[in-house]
């Protein structure tokens, strides 16, 4: 007789309970580590036997840290609550007052309102300041939360009421506060810009990795300091936010903590209305090898979860989508009883002892200091992996009926009188009703318990944050002249590329006794392309674990050598990651007091065009260093075609105010520019960085003409004067970068037509344009004084004939100086899309080769009636130029 269905169910239940009892015994006697070992062994055995096991990327929708595992809260909950309330009030008042005084000035209330507890627990217990014995932590504050950070600095005495009154009014008398974290605007306060969302997380990852780089190379002592990155759940949709997670786990960056403020809302509505962003993020981070700590429910839920023996409460928590959770957060207790607990009778029974008002007051984890503290403590004590804290909050927490949890909350900048009164009462701000409606700033007496506690906690942790210090010693750079002397004398008949010349310079700098160890070469998997493989053996490729394998090319001289103290950052195929390393190295002088000198070389097309936002962030952060766009120009890269051919990076570079951009053609120009950059950035401590374009075409490098150095740095100098006697006409040929050799050839060809052509090297149209603009501005503001002359106009003053300016970039670049050129001028450039072709064919296609330079010169001379038009027409035929060919800018 077979068992019936009920017998089978009973047997299964008994068997299941036996397994649970066995597991409980192991928990009690063997500990959590032993449980993990057993479960792992069982899973492996089952898979070996062919048992299909379900994949689980996430854990139940409950707190990761059980109540019994929570570290006890060490501070004064009451005083910290009062401090947090004051910070909340002043943050709210700052934005509301700004919009009363100047309607539409902007500002955001809701982000900080939801994250106040997340920050306050960090400020009071975790964030190390710069005076800590180990140095300070680096905190990436969420950009929209800036009012809260300013508000705390006001209580600390670092900002005045005048500063707060001028929030978002930086041009007001006495100065004001920038909208978001901007080190360029507040260089002693903010350390990193974060409001271009998505950039903070990737920069934080590479900052944490660079800390390890400095430690492993002996440039910084090993510490337990952390990089903290605060971001919003909606921000995780940016590709940069989650794009480098595996680097952090691969590098075992336990000095990195992400805190994601999961208020479930972005600007227009829910982040995942029909799903669960917390569960989704847990899966992404766990899959990438991170330690994930979920802080979803406040302490008031602990008793309910403990009393729920059936597991229905945890099940119900995981059933609800974020859109419904958002609705629950703005609904009353009766709605919560009906719609959250009411699905299962057992859950209604579970909360029958709670009133509707008590149900409404069940807090979320991100607003519970004890839960947040326990999560941070666990995060800071985790070894071997990075940690992410997923904290559930309500956007606009405390802002009342019109703001809390609603879709328009992100844009909220004003509160009505009733809402301000309610805010005052909810957070117990000691202001009368009459005072409250004026939304005054409030700061207790200096001897108050709140300010004493606040100061004591920050003193214990090493000083105030955010705080930026740039106190490194200047480098003397005494050996540069001798090291670079060889590049001033030419290549002695050898044909080399400017890339080869630069790599030779980099090699010499790496050997420099004073600063060689500070040089940080950065490449995105293109070192061999740029001829840098010799550096593998010389200084090694950085690897936090060294080299755990015998490289396949170990029998070769230039084998791939990884080392724990390696100097090269070989980042793989990631320009965003490489740029983040450049930022970390270029700001180490302020972050660590170490003058590291990054040289980041890459395909120029994949710099400003691909990661321009990160380059802008580098500028905001006052980064120092050198960006080197290799294989630059529209016509230099044989065969690669449209996607790889750069004719516009210099134009984009001109939009970055503190980027000094050069397009050098010769080795001596690079030597002069790099020396000047090192001097300006690392001796004189200027807040600039350099962009140099390098080419892969080989030609002989000439010796530097006498007296050319000033012109090289200013952007223009005469390379060679014509020696033609009894010329019929004259021309001034301006060439830059890859096109300068063609200009030299064109000058020789023009002599056949009786034209004497002087050759000018333009190392930087950007620097020339900035000088022209500065002169224009001065002359405009001083109408009663003799006008000043730009470097362009004074250099070309009196030069006979016409001017033809040719470059491998769009015509707008050289055209930017034409209003300072007295002579008739025409610009040649490479407007349009690239093609897969040879250099010669491309330069013919874009009309920038020597033939077209000659034709353009003769055509302009003819129009100016300096030669007979028939000479120009005949030259077109001689040169094989079709005047009716399609415009390359349009095909």
mmCIF file with all atom_site columns, N, CA, C and O in Angstrom, residues 508-547:
data_model
loop_
_atom_site.group_PDB
_atom_site.id
_atom_site.type_symbol
_atom_site.label_atom_id
_atom_site.label_alt_id
_atom_site.label_comp_id
_atom_site.label_asym_id
_atom_site.label_entity_id
_atom_site.label_seq_id
_atom_site.pdbx_PDB_ins_code
_atom_site.Cartn_x
_atom_site.Cartn_y
_atom_site.Cartn_z
_atom_site.occupancy
_atom_site.B_iso_or_equiv
_atom_site.pdbx_formal_charge
_atom_site.auth_seq_id
_atom_site.auth_comp_id
_atom_site.auth_asym_id
_atom_site.auth_atom_id
_atom_site.pdbx_PDB_model_num
ATOM 1   N N  . UNK A 1 508 ? 63.314 59.208 -20.141 1.00 0.00 ? 508 UNK A N  1
ATOM 2   C CA . UNK A 1 508 ? 64.286 60.023 -19.399 1.00 0.00 ? 508 UNK A CA 1
ATOM 3   C C  . UNK A 1 508 ? 63.684 60.564 -18.109 1.00 0.00 ? 508 UNK A C  1
ATOM 4   O O  . UNK A 1 508 ? 64.346 60.600 -17.065 1.00 0.00 ? 508 UNK A O  1
ATOM 5   N N  . UNK A 1 509 ? 62.428 60.977 -18.158 1.00 0.00 ? 509 UNK A N  1
ATOM 6   C CA . UNK A 1 509 ? 61.796 61.503 -16.950 1.00 0.00 ? 509 UNK A CA 1
ATOM 7   C C  . UNK A 1 509 ? 61.641 60.411 -15.893 1.00 0.00 ? 509 UNK A C  1
ATOM 8   O O  . UNK A 1 509 ? 61.801 60.670 -14.694 1.00 0.00 ? 509 UNK A O  1
ATOM 9   N N  . UNK A 1 510 ? 61.337 59.200 -16.313 1.00 0.00 ? 510 UNK A N  1
ATOM 10  C CA . UNK A 1 510 ? 61.214 58.097 -15.358 1.00 0.00 ? 510 UNK A CA 1
ATOM 11  C C  . UNK A 1 510 ? 62.530 57.818 -14.643 1.00 0.00 ? 510 UNK A C  1
ATOM 12  O O  . UNK A 1 510 ? 62.540 57.284 -13.524 1.00 0.00 ? 510 UNK A O  1
ATOM 13  N N  . UNK A 1 511 ? 63.631 58.166 -15.273 1.00 0.00 ? 511 UNK A N  1
ATOM 14  C CA . UNK A 1 511 ? 64.945 57.937 -14.668 1.00 0.00 ? 511 UNK A CA 1
ATOM 15  C C  . UNK A 1 511 ? 65.432 59.115 -13.844 1.00 0.00 ? 511 UNK A C  1
ATOM 16  O O  . UNK A 1 511 ? 66.485 59.033 -13.202 1.00 0.00 ? 511 UNK A O  1
ATOM 17  N N  . UNK A 1 512 ? 64.683 60.212 -13.847 1.00 0.00 ? 512 UNK A N  1
ATOM 18  C CA . UNK A 1 512 ? 65.115 61.406 -13.127 1.00 0.00 ? 512 UNK A CA 1
ATOM 19  C C  . UNK A 1 512 ? 65.175 61.135 -11.629 1.00 0.00 ? 512 UNK A C  1
ATOM 20  O O  . UNK A 1 512 ? 64.240 60.567 -11.040 1.00 0.00 ? 512 UNK A O  1
ATOM 21  N N  . UNK A 1 513 ? 66.264 61.533 -10.987 1.00 0.00 ? 513 UNK A N  1
ATOM 22  C CA . UNK A 1 513 ? 66.475 61.241 -9.573  1.00 0.00 ? 513 UNK A CA 1
ATOM 23  C C  . UNK A 1 513 ? 65.512 62.002 -8.676  1.00 0.00 ? 513 UNK A C  1
ATOM 24  O O  . UNK A 1 513 ? 65.150 61.530 -7.597  1.00 0.00 ? 513 UNK A O  1
ATOM 25  N N  . UNK A 1 514 ? 65.107 63.199 -9.102  1.00 0.00 ? 514 UNK A N  1
ATOM 26  C CA . UNK A 1 514 ? 64.237 64.003 -8.250  1.00 0.00 ? 514 UNK A CA 1
ATOM 27  C C  . UNK A 1 514 ? 62.780 63.557 -8.346  1.00 0.00 ? 514 UNK A C  1
ATOM 28  O O  . UNK A 1 514 ? 62.126 63.322 -7.331  1.00 0.00 ? 514 UNK A O  1
ATOM 29  N N  . UNK A 1 515 ? 62.258 63.446 -9.556  1.00 0.00 ? 515 UNK A N  1
ATOM 30  C CA . UNK A 1 515 ? 60.819 63.218 -9.688  1.00 0.00 ? 515 UNK A CA 1
ATOM 31  C C  . UNK A 1 515 ? 60.446 61.985 -10.508 1.00 0.00 ? 515 UNK A C  1
ATOM 32  O O  . UNK A 1 515 ? 59.258 61.747 -10.749 1.00 0.00 ? 515 UNK A O  1
ATOM 33  N N  . UNK A 1 516 ? 61.437 61.194 -10.926 1.00 0.00 ? 516 UNK A N  1
ATOM 34  C CA . UNK A 1 516 ? 61.123 60.021 -11.742 1.00 0.00 ? 516 UNK A CA 1
ATOM 35  C C  . UNK A 1 516 ? 60.120 59.086 -11.102 1.00 0.00 ? 516 UNK A C  1
ATOM 36  O O  . UNK A 1 516 ? 59.235 58.535 -11.768 1.00 0.00 ? 516 UNK A O  1
ATOM 37  N N  . UNK A 1 517 ? 60.233 58.892 -9.792  1.00 0.00 ? 517 UNK A N  1
ATOM 38  C CA . UNK A 1 517 ? 59.315 57.973 -9.098  1.00 0.00 ? 517 UNK A CA 1
ATOM 39  C C  . UNK A 1 517 ? 57.890 58.531 -9.041  1.00 0.00 ? 517 UNK A C  1
ATOM 40  O O  . UNK A 1 517 ? 56.930 57.788 -8.791  1.00 0.00 ? 517 UNK A O  1
ATOM 41  N N  . UNK A 1 518 ? 57.732 59.839 -9.283  1.00 0.00 ? 518 UNK A N  1
ATOM 42  C CA . UNK A 1 518 ? 56.421 60.475 -9.227  1.00 0.00 ? 518 UNK A CA 1
ATOM 43  C C  . UNK A 1 518 ? 55.682 60.410 -10.554 1.00 0.00 ? 518 UNK A C  1
ATOM 44  O O  . UNK A 1 518 ? 54.486 60.704 -10.627 1.00 0.00 ? 518 UNK A O  1
ATOM 45  N N  . UNK A 1 519 ? 56.382 60.052 -11.629 1.00 0.00 ? 519 UNK A N  1
ATOM 46  C CA . UNK A 1 519 ? 55.768 59.978 -12.950 1.00 0.00 ? 519 UNK A CA 1
ATOM 47  C C  . UNK A 1 519 ? 54.838 58.770 -13.001 1.00 0.00 ? 519 UNK A C  1
ATOM 48  O O  . UNK A 1 519 ? 55.193 57.662 -12.592 1.00 0.00 ? 519 UNK A O  1
ATOM 49  N N  . UNK A 1 520 ? 53.619 58.986 -13.499 1.00 0.00 ? 520 UNK A N  1
ATOM 50  C CA . UNK A 1 520 ? 52.617 57.913 -13.586 1.00 0.00 ? 520 UNK A CA 1
ATOM 51  C C  . UNK A 1 520 ? 52.194 57.756 -15.046 1.00 0.00 ? 520 UNK A C  1
ATOM 52  O O  . UNK A 1 520 ? 51.315 58.483 -15.525 1.00 0.00 ? 520 UNK A O  1
ATOM 53  N N  . UNK A 1 521 ? 52.799 56.825 -15.789 1.00 0.00 ? 521 UNK A N  1
ATOM 54  C CA . UNK A 1 521 ? 52.342 56.585 -17.170 1.00 0.00 ? 521 UNK A CA 1
ATOM 55  C C  . UNK A 1 521 ? 51.007 55.833 -17.147 1.00 0.00 ? 521 UNK A C  1
ATOM 56  O O  . UNK A 1 521 ? 50.849 54.850 -16.421 1.00 0.00 ? 521 UNK A O  1
ATOM 57  N N  . UNK A 1 522 ? 50.053 56.307 -17.934 1.00 0.00 ? 522 UNK A N  1
ATOM 58  C CA . UNK A 1 522 ? 48.725 55.692 -17.998 1.00 0.00 ? 522 UNK A CA 1
ATOM 59  C C  . UNK A 1 522 ? 48.405 55.393 -19.455 1.00 0.00 ? 522 UNK A C  1
ATOM 60  O O  . UNK A 1 522 ? 48.500 56.276 -20.311 1.00 0.00 ? 522 UNK A O  1
ATOM 61  N N  . UNK A 1 523 ? 48.013 54.154 -19.731 1.00 0.00 ? 523 UNK A N  1
ATOM 62  C CA . UNK A 1 523 ? 47.641 53.776 -21.097 1.00 0.00 ? 523 UNK A CA 1
ATOM 63  C C  . UNK A 1 523 ? 46.410 52.870 -21.069 1.00 0.00 ? 523 UNK A C  1
ATOM 64  O O  . UNK A 1 523 ? 46.289 52.017 -20.194 1.00 0.00 ? 523 UNK A O  1
ATOM 65  N N  . UNK A 1 524 ? 45.490 53.046 -22.028 1.00 0.00 ? 524 UNK A N  1
ATOM 66  C CA . UNK A 1 524 ? 44.322 52.152 -22.117 1.00 0.00 ? 524 UNK A CA 1
ATOM 67  C C  . UNK A 1 524 ? 44.560 51.051 -23.143 1.00 0.00 ? 524 UNK A C  1
ATOM 68  O O  . UNK A 1 524 ? 43.991 51.071 -24.231 1.00 0.00 ? 524 UNK A O  1
ATOM 69  N N  . UNK A 1 525 ? 45.429 50.105 -22.822 1.00 0.00 ? 525 UNK A N  1
ATOM 70  C CA . UNK A 1 525 ? 45.697 48.956 -23.679 1.00 0.00 ? 525 UNK A CA 1
ATOM 71  C C  . UNK A 1 525 ? 46.240 49.359 -25.050 1.00 0.00 ? 525 UNK A C  1
ATOM 72  O O  . UNK A 1 525 ? 45.873 48.769 -26.065 1.00 0.00 ? 525 UNK A O  1
ATOM 73  N N  . UNK A 1 526 ? 47.096 50.365 -25.103 1.00 0.00 ? 526 UNK A N  1
ATOM 74  C CA . UNK A 1 526 ? 47.680 50.791 -26.370 1.00 0.00 ? 526 UNK A CA 1
ATOM 75  C C  . UNK A 1 526 ? 49.175 51.073 -26.228 1.00 0.00 ? 526 UNK A C  1
ATOM 76  O O  . UNK A 1 526 ? 49.752 51.791 -27.046 1.00 0.00 ? 526 UNK A O  1
ATOM 77  N N  . UNK A 1 527 ? 49.813 50.534 -25.205 1.00 0.00 ? 527 UNK A N  1
ATOM 78  C CA . UNK A 1 527 ? 51.224 50.836 -24.983 1.00 0.00 ? 527 UNK A CA 1
ATOM 79  C C  . UNK A 1 527 ? 52.081 50.398 -26.177 1.00 0.00 ? 527 UNK A C  1
ATOM 80  O O  . UNK A 1 527 ? 52.994 51.114 -26.603 1.00 0.00 ? 527 UNK A O  1
ATOM 81  N N  . UNK A 1 528 ? 51.794 49.216 -26.718 1.00 0.00 ? 528 UNK A N  1
ATOM 82  C CA . UNK A 1 528 ? 52.593 48.736 -27.853 1.00 0.00 ? 528 UNK A CA 1
ATOM 83  C C  . UNK A 1 528 ? 52.328 49.592 -29.089 1.00 0.00 ? 528 UNK A C  1
ATOM 84  O O  . UNK A 1 528 ? 53.237 49.835 -29.893 1.00 0.00 ? 528 UNK A O  1
ATOM 85  N N  . UNK A 1 529 ? 51.092 50.055 -29.261 1.00 0.00 ? 529 UNK A N  1
ATOM 86  C CA . UNK A 1 529 ? 50.777 50.939 -30.381 1.00 0.00 ? 529 UNK A CA 1
ATOM 87  C C  . UNK A 1 529 ? 51.636 52.192 -30.342 1.00 0.00 ? 529 UNK A C  1
ATOM 88  O O  . UNK A 1 529 ? 52.090 52.687 -31.371 1.00 0.00 ? 529 UNK A O  1
ATOM 89  N N  . UNK A 1 530 ? 51.854 52.699 -29.140 1.00 0.00 ? 530 UNK A N  1
ATOM 90  C CA . UNK A 1 530 ? 52.614 53.935 -28.991 1.00 0.00 ? 530 UNK A CA 1
ATOM 91  C C  . UNK A 1 530 ? 54.106 53.689 -28.777 1.00 0.00 ? 530 UNK A C  1
ATOM 92  O O  . UNK A 1 530 ? 54.844 54.620 -28.456 1.00 0.00 ? 530 UNK A O  1
ATOM 93  N N  . UNK A 1 531 ? 54.555 52.446 -28.928 1.00 0.00 ? 531 UNK A N  1
ATOM 94  C CA . UNK A 1 531 ? 55.979 52.150 -28.800 1.00 0.00 ? 531 UNK A CA 1
ATOM 95  C C  . UNK A 1 531 ? 56.495 52.232 -27.383 1.00 0.00 ? 531 UNK A C  1
ATOM 96  O O  . UNK A 1 531 ? 57.674 52.519 -27.158 1.00 0.00 ? 531 UNK A O  1
ATOM 97  N N  . UNK A 1 532 ? 55.633 51.924 -26.407 1.00 0.00 ? 532 UNK A N  1
ATOM 98  C CA . UNK A 1 532 ? 56.018 52.061 -25.004 1.00 0.00 ? 532 UNK A CA 1
ATOM 99  C C  . UNK A 1 532 ? 56.375 50.737 -24.344 1.00 0.00 ? 532 UNK A C  1
ATOM 100 O O  . UNK A 1 532 ? 56.592 50.676 -23.144 1.00 0.00 ? 532 UNK A O  1
ATOM 101 N N  . UNK A 1 533 ? 56.449 49.647 -25.134 1.00 0.00 ? 533 UNK A N  1
ATOM 102 C CA . UNK A 1 533 ? 56.646 48.344 -24.509 1.00 0.00 ? 533 UNK A CA 1
ATOM 103 C C  . UNK A 1 533 ? 57.984 48.219 -23.797 1.00 0.00 ? 533 UNK A C  1
ATOM 104 O O  . UNK A 1 533 ? 58.135 47.387 -22.887 1.00 0.00 ? 533 UNK A O  1
ATOM 105 N N  . UNK A 1 534 ? 58.970 49.037 -24.171 1.00 0.00 ? 534 UNK A N  1
ATOM 106 C CA . UNK A 1 534 ? 60.250 48.986 -23.466 1.00 0.00 ? 534 UNK A CA 1
ATOM 107 C C  . UNK A 1 534 ? 60.095 49.364 -21.995 1.00 0.00 ? 534 UNK A C  1
ATOM 108 O O  . UNK A 1 534 ? 60.886 48.944 -21.141 1.00 0.00 ? 534 UNK A O  1
ATOM 109 N N  . UNK A 1 535 ? 59.057 50.154 -21.694 1.00 0.00 ? 535 UNK A N  1
ATOM 110 C CA . UNK A 1 535 ? 58.837 50.581 -20.313 1.00 0.00 ? 535 UNK A CA 1
ATOM 111 C C  . UNK A 1 535 ? 58.308 49.447 -19.450 1.00 0.00 ? 535 UNK A C  1
ATOM 112 O O  . UNK A 1 535 ? 58.401 49.509 -18.223 1.00 0.00 ? 535 UNK A O  1
ATOM 113 N N  . UNK A 1 536 ? 57.716 48.409 -20.076 1.00 0.00 ? 536 UNK A N  1
ATOM 114 C CA . UNK A 1 536 ? 57.245 47.273 -19.289 1.00 0.00 ? 536 UNK A CA 1
ATOM 115 C C  . UNK A 1 536 ? 58.383 46.719 -18.434 1.00 0.00 ? 536 UNK A C  1
ATOM 116 O O  . UNK A 1 536 ? 58.234 46.468 -17.243 1.00 0.00 ? 536 UNK A O  1
ATOM 117 N N  . UNK A 1 537 ? 59.510 46.503 -19.090 1.00 0.00 ? 537 UNK A N  1
ATOM 118 C CA . UNK A 1 537 ? 60.667 45.919 -18.407 1.00 0.00 ? 537 UNK A CA 1
ATOM 119 C C  . UNK A 1 537 ? 61.323 46.937 -17.475 1.00 0.00 ? 537 UNK A C  1
ATOM 120 O O  . UNK A 1 537 ? 61.784 46.592 -16.391 1.00 0.00 ? 537 UNK A O  1
ATOM 121 N N  . UNK A 1 538 ? 61.322 48.194 -17.904 1.00 0.00 ? 538 UNK A N  1
ATOM 122 C CA . UNK A 1 538 ? 62.040 49.222 -17.140 1.00 0.00 ? 538 UNK A CA 1
ATOM 123 C C  . UNK A 1 538 ? 61.379 49.534 -15.804 1.00 0.00 ? 538 UNK A C  1
ATOM 124 O O  . UNK A 1 538 ? 62.040 49.557 -14.761 1.00 0.00 ? 538 UNK A O  1
ATOM 125 N N  . UNK A 1 539 ? 60.054 49.775 -15.815 1.00 0.00 ? 539 UNK A N  1
ATOM 126 C CA . UNK A 1 539 ? 59.383 50.204 -14.574 1.00 0.00 ? 539 UNK A CA 1
ATOM 127 C C  . UNK A 1 539 ? 58.230 49.288 -14.183 1.00 0.00 ? 539 UNK A C  1
ATOM 128 O O  . UNK A 1 539 ? 57.704 49.410 -13.070 1.00 0.00 ? 539 UNK A O  1
ATOM 129 N N  . UNK A 1 540 ? 57.811 48.398 -15.045 1.00 0.00 ? 540 UNK A N  1
ATOM 130 C CA . UNK A 1 540 ? 56.771 47.439 -14.706 1.00 0.00 ? 540 UNK A CA 1
ATOM 131 C C  . UNK A 1 540 ? 55.365 48.002 -14.792 1.00 0.00 ? 540 UNK A C  1
ATOM 132 O O  . UNK A 1 540 ? 55.142 49.214 -14.731 1.00 0.00 ? 540 UNK A O  1
ATOM 133 N N  . UNK A 1 541 ? 54.419 47.092 -14.953 1.00 0.00 ? 541 UNK A N  1
ATOM 134 C CA . UNK A 1 541 ? 52.995 47.428 -14.985 1.00 0.00 ? 541 UNK A CA 1
ATOM 135 C C  . UNK A 1 541 ? 52.432 47.166 -13.594 1.00 0.00 ? 541 UNK A C  1
ATOM 136 O O  . UNK A 1 541 ? 52.619 46.088 -13.033 1.00 0.00 ? 541 UNK A O  1
ATOM 137 N N  . UNK A 1 542 ? 51.725 48.133 -13.042 1.00 0.00 ? 542 UNK A N  1
ATOM 138 C CA . UNK A 1 542 ? 51.211 47.979 -11.684 1.00 0.00 ? 542 UNK A CA 1
ATOM 139 C C  . UNK A 1 542 ? 50.181 46.864 -11.602 1.00 0.00 ? 542 UNK A C  1
ATOM 140 O O  . UNK A 1 542 ? 49.251 46.771 -12.408 1.00 0.00 ? 542 UNK A O  1
ATOM 141 N N  . UNK A 1 543 ? 50.349 45.996 -10.628 1.00 0.00 ? 543 UNK A N  1
ATOM 142 C CA . UNK A 1 543 ? 49.359 44.972 -10.287 1.00 0.00 ? 543 UNK A CA 1
ATOM 143 C C  . UNK A 1 543 ? 49.381 44.797 -8.781  1.00 0.00 ? 543 UNK A C  1
ATOM 144 O O  . UNK A 1 543 ? 50.441 44.567 -8.193  1.00 0.00 ? 543 UNK A O  1
ATOM 145 N N  . UNK A 1 544 ? 48.238 44.899 -8.162  1.00 0.00 ? 544 UNK A N  1
ATOM 146 C CA . UNK A 1 544 ? 48.178 44.800 -6.699  1.00 0.00 ? 544 UNK A CA 1
ATOM 147 C C  . UNK A 1 544 ? 48.606 43.430 -6.194  1.00 0.00 ? 544 UNK A C  1
ATOM 148 O O  . UNK A 1 544 ? 48.940 43.272 -5.017  1.00 0.00 ? 544 UNK A O  1
ATOM 149 N N  . UNK A 1 545 ? 48.601 42.422 -7.074  1.00 0.00 ? 545 UNK A N  1
ATOM 150 C CA . UNK A 1 545 ? 48.998 41.073 -6.674  1.00 0.00 ? 545 UNK A CA 1
ATOM 151 C C  . UNK A 1 545 ? 50.327 40.642 -7.268  1.00 0.00 ? 545 UNK A C  1
ATOM 152 O O  . UNK A 1 545 ? 50.755 39.498 -7.066  1.00 0.00 ? 545 UNK A O  1
ATOM 153 N N  . UNK A 1 546 ? 50.985 41.536 -7.992  1.00 0.00 ? 546 UNK A N  1
ATOM 154 C CA . UNK A 1 546 ? 52.211 41.136 -8.675  1.00 0.00 ? 546 UNK A CA 1
ATOM 155 C C  . UNK A 1 546 ? 51.876 40.323 -9.923  1.00 0.00 ? 546 UNK A C  1
ATOM 156 O O  . UNK A 1 546 ? 50.784 40.452 -10.490 1.00 0.00 ? 546 UNK A O  1
ATOM 157 N N  . UNK A 1 547 ? 52.790 39.459 -10.345 1.00 0.00 ? 547 UNK A N  1
ATOM 158 C CA . UNK A 1 547 ? 52.560 38.626 -11.539 1.00 0.00 ? 547 UNK A CA 1
ATOM 159 C C  . UNK A 1 547 ? 52.497 37.164 -11.101 1.00 0.00 ? 547 UNK A C  1
ATOM 160 O O  . UNK A 1 547 ? 53.496 36.577 -10.694 1.00 0.00 ? 547 UNK A O  1
#
